[in-house]
PDB file of C-alpha atoms in Angstrom:
ATOM      1  CA  MET A 207      -4.156 -23.424  -3.520  1.00 40.00           C
ATOM      2  CA  PHE A 208      -2.948 -19.752  -3.319  1.00 43.00           C
ATOM      3  CA  SER A 209      -1.500 -18.302  -6.514  1.00 50.00           C
ATOM      4  CA  PRO A 210      -0.243 -14.724  -7.313  1.00 52.00           C
ATOM      5  CA  ARG A 211      -3.592 -13.653  -9.195  1.00 55.00           C
ATOM      6  CA  ASN A 212      -5.801 -14.265  -5.171  1.00 57.00           C
ATOM      7  CA  ARG A 213      -3.878 -12.104  -3.587  1.00 56.00           C
ATOM      8  CA  THR A 214      -5.502  -8.548  -3.056  1.00 63.00           C
ATOM      9  CA  PRO A 215      -3.293  -6.520  -3.620  1.00 65.00           C
ATOM     10  CA  LEU A 216      -2.592  -5.000  -0.267  1.00 60.00           C
ATOM     11  CA  GLY A 217      -2.095  -9.686   0.169  1.00 62.00           C
ATOM     12  CA  ARG A 218       1.064  -8.682  -2.801  1.00 61.00           C
ATOM     13  CA  LEU A 219       2.052  -6.424  -0.030  1.00 62.00           C
ATOM     14  CA  VAL A 220       2.761  -8.876   2.905  1.00 58.00           C
ATOM     15  CA  VAL A 221       4.026 -11.031   0.595  1.00 57.00           C
ATOM     16  CA  THR A 222       6.421  -7.952  -0.392  1.00 62.00           C
ATOM     17  CA  GLY A 223       7.351  -6.973   3.470  1.00 59.00           C
ATOM     18  CA  ALA A 224       8.047 -10.940   4.436  1.00 53.00           C
ATOM     19  CA  CYS A 225      10.804 -11.074   0.714  1.00 54.00           C
ATOM     20  CA  ALA A 226      11.817  -7.926   2.152  1.00 55.00           C
ATOM     21  CA  THR A 227      12.699  -9.222   5.138  1.00 53.00           C
ATOM     22  CA  ALA A 228      14.014 -12.561   4.814  1.00 48.00           C
ATOM     23  CA  LEU A 229      16.826 -10.437   1.577  1.00 49.00           C
ATOM     24  CA  LEU A 230      17.348  -7.835   5.115  1.00 50.00           C
ATOM     25  CA  LEU A 231      18.208 -10.354   6.909  1.00 46.00           C
ATOM     26  CA  GLY A 232      20.244 -12.558   4.631  1.00 46.00           C
ATOM     27  CA  PRO A 233      23.834 -12.903   4.373  1.00 42.00           C
ATOM     28  CA  SER A 234      24.778  -9.322   6.512  1.00 42.00           C
ATOM     29  CA  ALA A 235      25.146  -8.516  10.185  1.00 37.00           C
ATOM     30  CA  GLY A 236      25.427  -6.133  11.907  1.00 39.00           C
ATOM     31  CA  LEU A 237      24.497  -2.963  13.552  1.00 40.00           C
ATOM     32  CA  ALA A 238      23.445  -1.351   9.542  1.00 46.00           C
ATOM     33  CA  ALA A 239      21.464  -4.249   9.122  1.00 52.00           C
ATOM     34  CA  ALA A 240      19.403  -4.702  12.101  1.00 56.00           C
ATOM     35  CA  ASP A 241      17.863  -1.025  11.501  1.00 65.00           C
ATOM     36  CA  ASP A 242      17.014  -2.564   7.812  1.00 68.00           C
ATOM     37  CA  ALA A 243      15.540  -5.395   9.647  1.00 73.00           C
ATOM     38  CA  SER A 244      13.552  -2.508  11.572  1.00 75.00           C
ATOM     39  CA  LEU A 245      12.700  -1.011   7.839  1.00 75.00           C
ATOM     40  CA  ALA A 246      11.867  -4.284   6.866  1.00 75.00           C
ATOM     41  CA  LYS A 247       9.693  -5.274   9.668  1.00 79.00           C
ATOM     42  CA  THR A 248       7.716  -2.420  10.667  1.00 78.00           C
ATOM     43  CA  ILE A 249       7.101  -2.339   6.758  1.00 79.00           C
ATOM     44  CA  THR A 250       6.107  -6.571   7.184  1.00 78.00           C
ATOM     45  CA  GLU A 251       3.829  -5.862  10.044  1.00 82.00           C
ATOM     46  CA  ARG A 252       2.246  -2.181   8.944  1.00 82.00           C
ATOM     47  CA  ALA A 253       1.467  -4.021   5.747  1.00 80.00           C
ATOM     48  CA  GLN A 254      -0.778  -6.842   6.854  1.00 83.00           C
ATOM     49  CA  GLN A 255      -2.389  -4.072   9.112  1.00 85.00           C
ATOM     50  CA  LEU A 256      -3.148  -2.450   5.647  1.00 85.00           C
ATOM     51  CA  ASP A 257      -3.948  -5.423   4.145  1.00 84.00           C
ATOM     52  CA  LYS A 258      -6.931  -6.534   7.182  1.00 87.00           C
ATOM     53  CA  ARG A 259      -8.231  -3.440   6.436  1.00 88.00           C
ATOM     54  CA  GLU A 260      -8.260  -3.539   2.947  1.00 87.00           C
ATOM     55  CA  LYS A 261     -10.172  -6.253   3.158  1.00 88.00           C
ATOM     56  CA  ALA A 262     -12.843  -5.225   4.696  1.00 90.00           C
ATOM     57  CA  LEU A 263     -13.300  -2.878   2.981  1.00 90.00           C
ATOM     58  CA  ALA A 264     -12.990  -4.484   0.058  1.00 90.00           C
ATOM     59  CA  LYS A 265     -16.693  -6.755   1.643  1.00 92.00           C
ATOM     60  CA  THR A 266     -18.041  -3.378   2.767  1.00 92.00           C
ATOM     61  CA  LEU A 267     -17.589  -2.156  -0.962  1.00 91.00           C
ATOM     62  CA  LYS A 268     -19.240  -5.576  -2.085  1.00 92.00           C
ATOM     63  CA  SER A 269     -22.551  -4.885  -0.448  1.00 92.00           C
ATOM     64  CA  LEU A 270     -22.956  -1.702  -0.955  1.00 90.00           C
ATOM     65  CA  GLN A 271     -22.655  -2.013  -3.839  1.00 91.00           C
ATOM     66  CA  ARG A 272     -25.339  -3.869  -4.400  1.00 92.00           C
ATOM     67  CA  SER A 273     -27.721  -2.624  -2.205  1.00 90.00           C
ATOM     68  CA  PRO A 274     -26.821   1.316  -1.359  1.00 91.00           C
ATOM     69  CA  SER A 275     -27.191   2.222   2.301  1.00 90.00           C
ATOM     70  CA  LEU A 276     -26.272   4.954   4.383  1.00 91.00           C
ATOM     71  CA  SER A 277     -24.953   2.839   7.103  1.00 92.00           C
ATOM     72  CA  ARG A 278     -22.936   0.183   4.374  1.00 91.00           C
ATOM     73  CA  ALA A 279     -21.746   4.082   3.584  1.00 92.00           C
ATOM     74  CA  ARG A 280     -20.762   4.297   6.890  1.00 93.00           C
ATOM     75  CA  SER A 281     -19.984   1.116   7.753  1.00 93.00           C
ATOM     76  CA  ALA A 282     -16.957   1.676   4.305  1.00 92.00           C
ATOM     77  CA  GLN A 283     -16.428   5.184   5.627  1.00 92.00           C
ATOM     78  CA  LYS A 284     -15.336   3.132   9.168  1.00 93.00           C
ATOM     79  CA  ASP A 285     -12.828   1.087   6.606  1.00 92.00           C
ATOM     80  CA  SER A 286     -11.679   4.051   4.701  1.00 91.00           C
ATOM     81  CA  GLY A 287     -11.042   5.861   7.560  1.00 91.00           C
ATOM     82  CA  ALA A 288      -8.682   3.135   9.056  1.00 91.00           C
ATOM     83  CA  ILE A 289      -6.994   2.642   5.861  1.00 90.00           C
ATOM     84  CA  PHE A 290      -6.259   6.166   5.799  1.00 91.00           C
ATOM     85  CA  ARG A 291      -4.968   6.359   9.227  1.00 92.00           C
ATOM     86  CA  THR A 292      -3.102   3.224   9.099  1.00 89.00           C
ATOM     87  CA  THR A 293      -1.191   4.655   5.963  1.00 89.00           C
ATOM     88  CA  GLU A 294      -0.152   7.598   7.692  1.00 91.00           C
ATOM     89  CA  ALA A 295       1.030   5.717  10.680  1.00 88.00           C
ATOM     90  CA  PHE A 296       3.641   3.703   8.146  1.00 86.00           C
ATOM     91  CA  ARG A 297       4.996   6.309   6.186  1.00 88.00           C
ATOM     92  CA  ASP A 298       5.487   7.659  10.184  1.00 87.00           C
ATOM     93  CA  GLU A 299       6.854   4.957  10.267  1.00 84.00           C
ATOM     94  CA  ILE A 300       9.037   5.111   7.262  1.00 82.00           C
ATOM     95  CA  ARG A 301      10.367   8.598   7.714  1.00 82.00           C
ATOM     96  CA  ASP A 302      11.320   8.249  10.924  1.00 80.00           C
ATOM     97  CA  ASP A 303      13.283   4.988  10.220  1.00 72.00           C
ATOM     98  CA  ASP A 304      17.239   5.283  11.040  1.00 63.00           C
ATOM     99  CA  GLY A 305      18.026   2.787   8.580  1.00 62.00           C
ATOM    100  CA  SER A 306      21.766   3.810   7.601  1.00 64.00           C
ATOM    101  CA  THR A 307      22.957   1.528   4.917  1.00 71.00           C
ATOM    102  CA  ASP A 308      22.563   2.398   1.162  1.00 73.00           C
ATOM    103  CA  LYS A 309      19.365  -0.571   0.557  1.00 74.00           C
ATOM    104  CA  GLY A 310      17.697   0.407   4.220  1.00 74.00           C
ATOM    105  CA  ILE A 311      18.068   4.741   2.438  1.00 78.00           C
ATOM    106  CA  GLN A 312      17.468   3.947  -0.928  1.00 77.00           C
ATOM    107  CA  ALA A 313      14.310   1.302   0.673  1.00 77.00           C
ATOM    108  CA  ARG A 314      13.287   4.402   2.759  1.00 81.00           C
ATOM    109  CA  ASP A 315      13.254   6.208  -0.111  1.00 82.00           C
ATOM    110  CA  ALA A 316      11.716   4.974  -3.182  1.00 81.00           C
ATOM    111  CA  VAL A 317       8.643   4.382  -0.649  1.00 83.00           C
ATOM    112  CA  LEU A 318       7.955   7.324   0.796  1.00 87.00           C
ATOM    113  CA  PRO A 319       6.385   8.581  -2.300  1.00 89.00           C
ATOM    114  CA  GLU A 320       4.437   6.144  -3.238  1.00 89.00           C
ATOM    115  CA  LEU A 321       3.550   6.226   0.619  1.00 88.00           C
ATOM    116  CA  THR A 322       3.122   9.525  -0.200  1.00 90.00           C
ATOM    117  CA  SER A 323       0.554   8.601  -3.021  1.00 91.00           C
ATOM    118  CA  MET A 324      -1.819   6.053  -1.466  1.00 90.00           C
ATOM    119  CA  ALA A 325      -2.224   8.056   1.593  1.00 90.00           C
ATOM    120  CA  LEU A 326      -3.208  10.767  -0.735  1.00 92.00           C
ATOM    121  CA  ALA A 327      -5.848   8.078  -2.247  1.00 91.00           C
ATOM    122  CA  ALA A 328      -7.307   6.817   1.509  1.00 91.00           C
ATOM    123  CA  GLN A 329      -8.134  10.573   1.460  1.00 91.00           C
ATOM    124  CA  LYS A 330     -10.197  10.855  -1.275  1.00 92.00           C
ATOM    125  CA  LEU A 331     -11.553   7.758  -0.941  1.00 91.00           C
ATOM    126  CA  ASP A 332     -12.722   8.383   3.127  1.00 91.00           C
ATOM    127  CA  LYS A 333     -14.067  12.048   1.603  1.00 92.00           C
ATOM    128  CA  GLN A 334     -15.738  10.879  -0.734  1.00 91.00           C
ATOM    129  CA  LEU A 335     -17.534   8.541   1.657  1.00 90.00           C
ATOM    130  CA  VAL A 336     -17.817  11.547   4.571  1.00 91.00           C
ATOM    131  CA  THR A 337     -19.612  14.075   2.201  1.00 90.00           C
ATOM    132  CA  ALA A 338     -22.024  10.795   1.234  1.00 89.00           C
ATOM    133  CA  VAL A 339     -22.788  10.748   5.119  1.00 90.00           C
ATOM    134  CA  LYS A 340     -22.916  13.736   5.834  1.00 91.00           C
ATOM    135  CA  LYS A 341     -25.336  14.187   2.908  1.00 90.00           C
ATOM    136  CA  ARG A 342     -27.217  11.378   3.806  1.00 88.00           C
ATOM    137  CA  ARG A 343     -27.958  10.406   0.041  1.00 83.00           C
ATOM    138  CA  VAL A 344     -26.117   7.141  -0.952  1.00 87.00           C
ATOM    139  CA  SER A 345     -27.687   6.842  -4.599  1.00 88.00           C
ATOM    140  CA  LYS A 346     -26.172   4.905  -7.113  1.00 88.00           C
ATOM    141  CA  ALA A 347     -23.775   7.418  -9.766  1.00 89.00           C
ATOM    142  CA  VAL A 348     -22.758   8.276  -4.948  1.00 89.00           C
ATOM    143  CA  VAL A 349     -21.303   4.442  -5.169  1.00 90.00           C
ATOM    144  CA  THR A 350     -19.797   4.991  -8.973  1.00 90.00           C
ATOM    145  CA  ARG A 351     -18.023   7.365  -7.628  1.00 90.00           C
ATOM    146  CA  ILE A 352     -16.945   5.907  -4.557  1.00 90.00           C
ATOM    147  CA  VAL A 353     -15.135   2.807  -6.616  1.00 90.00           C
ATOM    148  CA  SER A 354     -13.864   4.728  -8.890  1.00 90.00           C
ATOM    149  CA  ALA A 355     -12.289   6.423  -6.047  1.00 91.00           C
ATOM    150  CA  LYS A 356     -11.348   1.860  -4.567  1.00 90.00           C
ATOM    151  CA  LEU A 357      -9.598   1.711  -8.089  1.00 90.00           C
ATOM    152  CA  VAL A 358      -6.792   4.761  -7.949  1.00 91.00           C
ATOM    153  CA  LEU A 359      -6.119   3.795  -4.464  1.00 89.00           C
ATOM    154  CA  ASP A 360      -5.758  -0.038  -5.798  1.00 87.00           C
ATOM    155  CA  LYS A 361      -3.682   1.541  -8.744  1.00 89.00           C
ATOM    156  CA  ALA A 362      -1.266   3.193  -5.931  1.00 89.00           C
ATOM    157  CA  ILE A 363      -1.674   0.164  -3.208  1.00 85.00           C
ATOM    158  CA  GLY A 364      -0.302  -1.408  -7.094  1.00 84.00           C
ATOM    159  CA  LYS A 365       3.270   1.633  -6.692  1.00 86.00           C
ATOM    160  CA  VAL A 366       3.844   0.698  -3.407  1.00 83.00           C
ATOM    161  CA  ILE A 367       4.260  -3.091  -3.965  1.00 80.00           C
ATOM    162  CA  THR A 368       6.660  -2.283  -7.014  1.00 83.00           C
ATOM    163  CA  ALA A 369       8.170   0.331  -5.144  1.00 82.00           C
ATOM    164  CA  ILE A 370       8.919  -2.489  -2.267  1.00 77.00           C
ATOM    165  CA  GLY A 371       9.991  -4.962  -4.504  1.00 77.00           C
ATOM    166  CA  GLU A 372      12.611  -2.508  -6.386  1.00 78.00           C
ATOM    167  CA  ALA A 373      14.245  -1.121  -3.254  1.00 73.00           C
ATOM    168  CA  PHE A 374      14.894  -4.180  -1.887  1.00 68.00           C
ATOM    169  CA  ALA A 375      15.834  -5.802  -5.275  1.00 67.00           C
ATOM    170  CA  ASP A 376      19.269  -8.002  -4.856  1.00 54.00           C
ATOM    171  CA  ASP A 377      20.620  -6.317  -7.501  1.00 45.00           C
ATOM    172  CA  GLY A 378      18.776  -3.084  -6.845  1.00 46.00           C
ATOM    173  CA  PRO A 379      15.761  -1.335  -8.995  1.00 43.00           C
ATOM    174  CA  VAL A 380      14.884  -2.404 -11.514  1.00 42.00           C
ATOM    175  CA  ASP A 381      14.092  -0.307 -15.157  1.00 42.00           C
ATOM    176  CA  PRO A 382      11.539  -0.871 -16.658  1.00 44.00           C
ATOM    177  CA  ALA A 383      13.149   0.378 -20.461  1.00 40.00           C
ATOM    178  CA  PRO A 384      15.368  -1.761 -21.397  1.00 42.00           C
ATOM    179  CA  THR A 385      18.287   0.375 -22.819  1.00 46.00           C
ATOM    180  CA  PRO A 386      18.879   0.285 -26.181  1.00 43.00           C
ATOM    181  CA  THR A 387      21.732  -1.087 -27.199  1.00 42.00           C
ATOM    182  CA  ASP A 388      23.829   0.751 -29.951  1.00 41.00           C
ATOM    183  CA  PRO A 389      24.046  -1.230 -33.402  1.00 40.00           C
ATOM    184  CA  THR A 390      27.666   0.189 -34.069  1.00 41.00           C
ATOM    185  CA  ALA A 391      29.358  -0.609 -31.286  1.00 42.00           C
TER     186      ALA A 391
END
C-alpha cells in the first residue's frame, strides 16, 4: 500500500501534476481550457521523466556512499546530467507554453522560478560529480559534498511541488502565513 510518505520527492511531483491535470480538465471547456490542459499535460509528462531519473540517481548515490568508486561516480554523473537536461527542457516548455487563462498564466509564473532554482541545484550537483570524475578522485569527503548537493536538489524539488500545488489549487494560491485578525473589529 502506497502512502505519500513512501513516495520520492519527484513521485509526489508526478501525483501533483496528475492532480493539476484533473483540476484543469474539470468543468471548463474551450480553447483556453485546452491551453491549460496542455500545460498540465506537460507538467505531468516531465514530472514522470524526472521521477524516473531521480530514482536512478538516488540508487546510484546510495551505492556511491556505501563504496566510493570512479565508475559509480561516472554513473551518478550521467544520471545527474540527465536530471539537469530534463529540468532545462521542462523549464523551456513551461516558458514557451501559451496558456491564456488566468489560472494558466498564474501556474506558469509560479512554477517557472522554482524550476529555475531546481535547474541550478541540478547543475551544481552535476558540476560536483563532473569535478570528481575529472580529477579521478572519489573520497568520502567528495561523496559528502555530492550528497549535500543532492539534498539541495531535493529541497528545490519540494518547492516545485509546492508551487504546482498552489498554482492549481481550486481557490488560488494558499498563503502559508495566516492573516492576523483585528481584535478591535
